[in-house]
């Protein structure tokens, strides 16, 4: 630990909150578990902290759709515009158990209850089946933006 607080690489302002996006290598304490869980997935999954103006902060994963030019910008410090955040979904890391084969997974699971971000899921491809037994969502209840390696 250094005495320097990690700085967000992107800060996106909303009327009711701000979203700080961090790199996995330089994330604050509250995002360390998220950053560690994301270590082996694509760069479009970033640890992010949503700070509510009425108080409180929540750890999320900010997820960009594949093949977006904005992803290159993520290496540069910036104040993103609404356009830059178009189609970004906020997600949480959850444990899911397949209802068919009972295999357990850690997944990046979209949180659709968040204003602005909650309506962006259509731009993303969801995993809708269990990778172990192959049963679809209806049977397995496995749905995710990404499957994470076990801890
Ligand atoms: Zn299964």
Tab-separated table of C-alpha atoms and ligand atoms in Angstrom:
chain	number	residue	atom	x	y	z
A	1	UNK	CA	0.000	0.000	0.000
A	2	UNK	CA	1.247	3.446	-0.840
A	3	UNK	CA	-0.187	6.645	0.619
A	4	UNK	CA	-1.385	7.662	-2.829
A	5	UNK	CA	-5.082	6.935	-3.363
A	6	UNK	CA	-5.722	5.202	-6.701
A	7	UNK	CA	-7.097	7.617	-9.263
A	8	UNK	CA	-9.903	6.628	-11.636
A	9	UNK	CA	-8.892	6.467	-15.269
A	10	UNK	CA	-12.393	7.596	-16.273
A	11	UNK	CA	-14.933	9.628	-14.321
A	12	UNK	CA	-18.448	9.708	-15.774
A	13	UNK	CA	-20.889	12.232	-14.323
A	14	UNK	CA	-24.570	11.424	-13.995
A	15	UNK	CA	-27.264	13.701	-12.549
A	16	UNK	CA	-27.538	11.457	-9.493
A	17	UNK	CA	-24.121	9.847	-9.202
A	18	UNK	CA	-20.657	9.590	-10.613
A	19	UNK	CA	-19.005	6.473	-11.914
A	20	UNK	CA	-15.269	6.074	-11.411
A	21	UNK	CA	-13.651	3.490	-13.667
A	22	UNK	CA	-10.302	2.075	-12.587
A	23	UNK	CA	-7.693	-0.152	-14.115
A	24	UNK	CA	-7.241	-3.524	-12.483
A	25	UNK	CA	-3.707	-2.629	-11.463
A	26	UNK	CA	-4.631	0.568	-9.657
A	27	UNK	CA	-7.987	0.123	-7.946
A	28	UNK	CA	-8.998	1.326	-4.475
A	29	UNK	CA	-9.420	-1.038	-1.538
A	30	UNK	CA	-13.189	-1.379	-2.062
A	31	UNK	CA	-12.584	-2.672	-5.598
A	32	UNK	CA	-9.694	-5.039	-4.883
A	33	UNK	CA	-11.875	-8.196	-4.850
A	34	UNK	CA	-13.510	-7.085	-8.113
A	35	UNK	CA	-10.165	-6.306	-9.738
A	36	UNK	CA	-8.768	-9.687	-8.663
A	37	UNK	CA	-11.814	-11.556	-9.989
A	38	UNK	CA	-11.450	-9.837	-13.366
A	39	UNK	CA	-7.752	-10.608	-13.749
A	40	UNK	CA	-8.284	-13.150	-16.510
A	41	UNK	CA	-11.173	-11.729	-18.516
A	42	UNK	CA	-11.020	-9.246	-21.395
A	43	UNK	CA	-10.043	-5.610	-20.871
A	44	UNK	CA	-13.582	-4.467	-21.582
A	45	UNK	CA	-14.482	-5.541	-18.019
A	46	UNK	CA	-13.306	-2.796	-15.633
A	47	UNK	CA	-13.653	-2.350	-11.893
A	48	UNK	CA	-15.837	0.681	-11.208
A	49	UNK	CA	-17.199	2.532	-8.215
A	50	UNK	CA	-20.614	4.177	-8.396
A	51	UNK	CA	-20.752	7.069	-5.916
A	52	UNK	CA	-24.274	8.209	-5.186
A	53	UNK	CA	-24.799	11.897	-4.591
A	54	UNK	CA	-27.161	11.084	-1.732
A	55	UNK	CA	-24.320	9.121	-0.128
A	56	UNK	CA	-22.922	5.642	-0.413
A	57	UNK	CA	-20.871	3.860	-2.998
A	58	UNK	CA	-21.198	0.496	-4.702
A	59	UNK	CA	-18.616	-1.711	-6.375
A	60	UNK	CA	-19.490	-2.747	-9.922
A	61	UNK	CA	-17.965	-4.063	-13.084
A	62	UNK	CA	-18.337	-1.613	-15.983
A	63	UNK	CA	-18.715	-3.713	-19.130
A	64	UNK	CA	-18.303	-2.423	-22.676
A	65	UNK	CA	-19.655	-4.372	-25.632
A	66	UNK	CA	-17.050	-6.081	-27.810
A	67	UNK	CA	-15.200	-4.203	-30.554
A	68	UNK	CA	-15.876	-0.645	-29.428
A	69	UNK	CA	-13.443	2.144	-30.286
A	70	UNK	CA	-13.919	3.542	-26.782
A	71	UNK	CA	-11.993	0.595	-25.432
A	72	UNK	CA	-8.760	2.082	-26.709
A	73	UNK	CA	-9.557	5.219	-24.757
A	74	UNK	CA	-9.588	3.245	-21.556
A	75	UNK	CA	-5.820	3.472	-21.464
A	76	UNK	CA	-6.032	7.279	-21.370
A	77	UNK	CA	-7.335	9.407	-18.552
A	78	UNK	CA	-10.551	11.054	-19.673
A	79	UNK	CA	-13.888	12.582	-18.756
A	80	UNK	CA	-16.148	10.418	-20.868
A	81	UNK	CA	-19.237	11.744	-22.585
A	82	UNK	CA	-22.625	10.043	-22.632
A	83	UNK	CA	-21.636	8.812	-26.096
A	84	UNK	CA	-18.555	7.110	-24.671
A	85	UNK	CA	-20.715	5.354	-22.094
A	86	UNK	CA	-23.343	4.286	-24.598
A	87	UNK	CA	-24.085	0.599	-24.186
A	88	UNK	CA	-21.975	0.244	-21.033
A	89	UNK	CA	-23.639	-2.097	-18.559
A	90	UNK	CA	-22.911	-2.227	-14.834
A	91	UNK	CA	-22.591	-5.715	-13.473
A	92	UNK	CA	-21.853	-7.514	-10.248
A	93	UNK	CA	-19.866	-10.607	-9.481
A	94	UNK	CA	-22.211	-13.364	-8.361
A	95	UNK	CA	-22.100	-17.048	-7.623
A	96	UNK	CA	-24.550	-19.130	-9.634
A	97	UNK	CA	-25.337	-22.809	-9.368
A	98	UNK	CA	-26.555	-24.725	-12.391
A	99	UNK	CA	-30.027	-26.090	-11.650
A	100	UNK	CA	-29.348	-29.102	-13.862
A	101	UNK	CA	-25.852	-30.333	-12.949
A	102	UNK	CA	-25.270	-28.310	-9.755
A	103	UNK	CA	-21.906	-27.006	-10.937
A	104	UNK	CA	-21.094	-23.674	-9.284
A	105	UNK	CA	-19.766	-20.659	-11.167
A	106	UNK	CA	-18.575	-17.159	-10.474
A	107	UNK	CA	-20.046	-14.895	-13.096
A	108	UNK	CA	-20.263	-11.260	-14.151
A	109	UNK	CA	-24.005	-10.690	-13.839
A	110	UNK	CA	-25.708	-7.607	-15.311
A	111	UNK	CA	-27.546	-5.311	-12.909
A	112	UNK	CA	-30.429	-3.911	-14.936
A	113	UNK	CA	-31.987	-1.890	-12.134
A	114	UNK	CA	-29.595	1.044	-12.513
A	115	UNK	CA	-30.836	4.124	-14.397
A	116	UNK	CA	-29.005	4.901	-17.674
A	117	UNK	CA	-26.899	1.712	-17.667
A	118	UNK	CA	-29.821	-0.667	-17.135
A	119	UNK	CA	-31.171	-0.171	-20.652
A	120	UNK	CA	-27.930	-1.061	-22.461
A	121	UNK	CA	-28.035	-4.840	-22.299
A	122	UNK	CA	-29.208	-5.292	-25.897
A	123	UNK	CA	-25.703	-4.374	-27.126
A	124	UNK	CA	-24.209	-7.292	-25.214
A	125	UNK	CA	-24.067	-10.970	-25.904
A	126	UNK	CA	-25.133	-12.994	-22.912
A	127	UNK	CA	-24.020	-16.466	-21.988
A	128	UNK	CA	-27.323	-18.292	-21.649
A	129	UNK	CA	-26.323	-21.854	-20.917
A	130	UNK	CA	-24.304	-23.955	-18.549
A	131	UNK	CA	-20.845	-24.596	-20.039
A	132	UNK	CA	-20.571	-27.894	-18.169
A	133	UNK	CA	-23.821	-29.692	-18.950
A	134	UNK	CA	-24.932	-27.535	-21.887
A	135	UNK	CA	-28.451	-26.913	-20.609
A	136	UNK	CA	-29.928	-23.600	-21.695
A	137	UNK	CA	-31.031	-20.810	-19.378
A	138	UNK	CA	-34.555	-22.178	-18.958
A	139	UNK	CA	-33.193	-25.324	-17.329
A	140	UNK	CA	-29.840	-24.250	-15.875
A	141	UNK	CA	-30.718	-20.653	-14.863
A	142	UNK	CA	-27.146	-19.783	-15.888
A	143	UNK	CA	-26.971	-16.310	-17.413
A	144	UNK	CA	-23.953	-14.017	-17.439
A	145	UNK	CA	-21.860	-11.485	-19.307
A	146	UNK	CA	-18.782	-13.561	-18.520
A	147	UNK	CA	-17.817	-16.660	-16.601
A	148	UNK	CA	-14.911	-16.181	-14.198
A	149	UNK	CA	-12.300	-18.728	-13.262
A	150	UNK	CA	-12.825	-20.152	-9.756
A	151	UNK	CA	-10.997	-18.220	-7.014
B	1	LIG	ZN1	-24.958	-27.477	-15.744
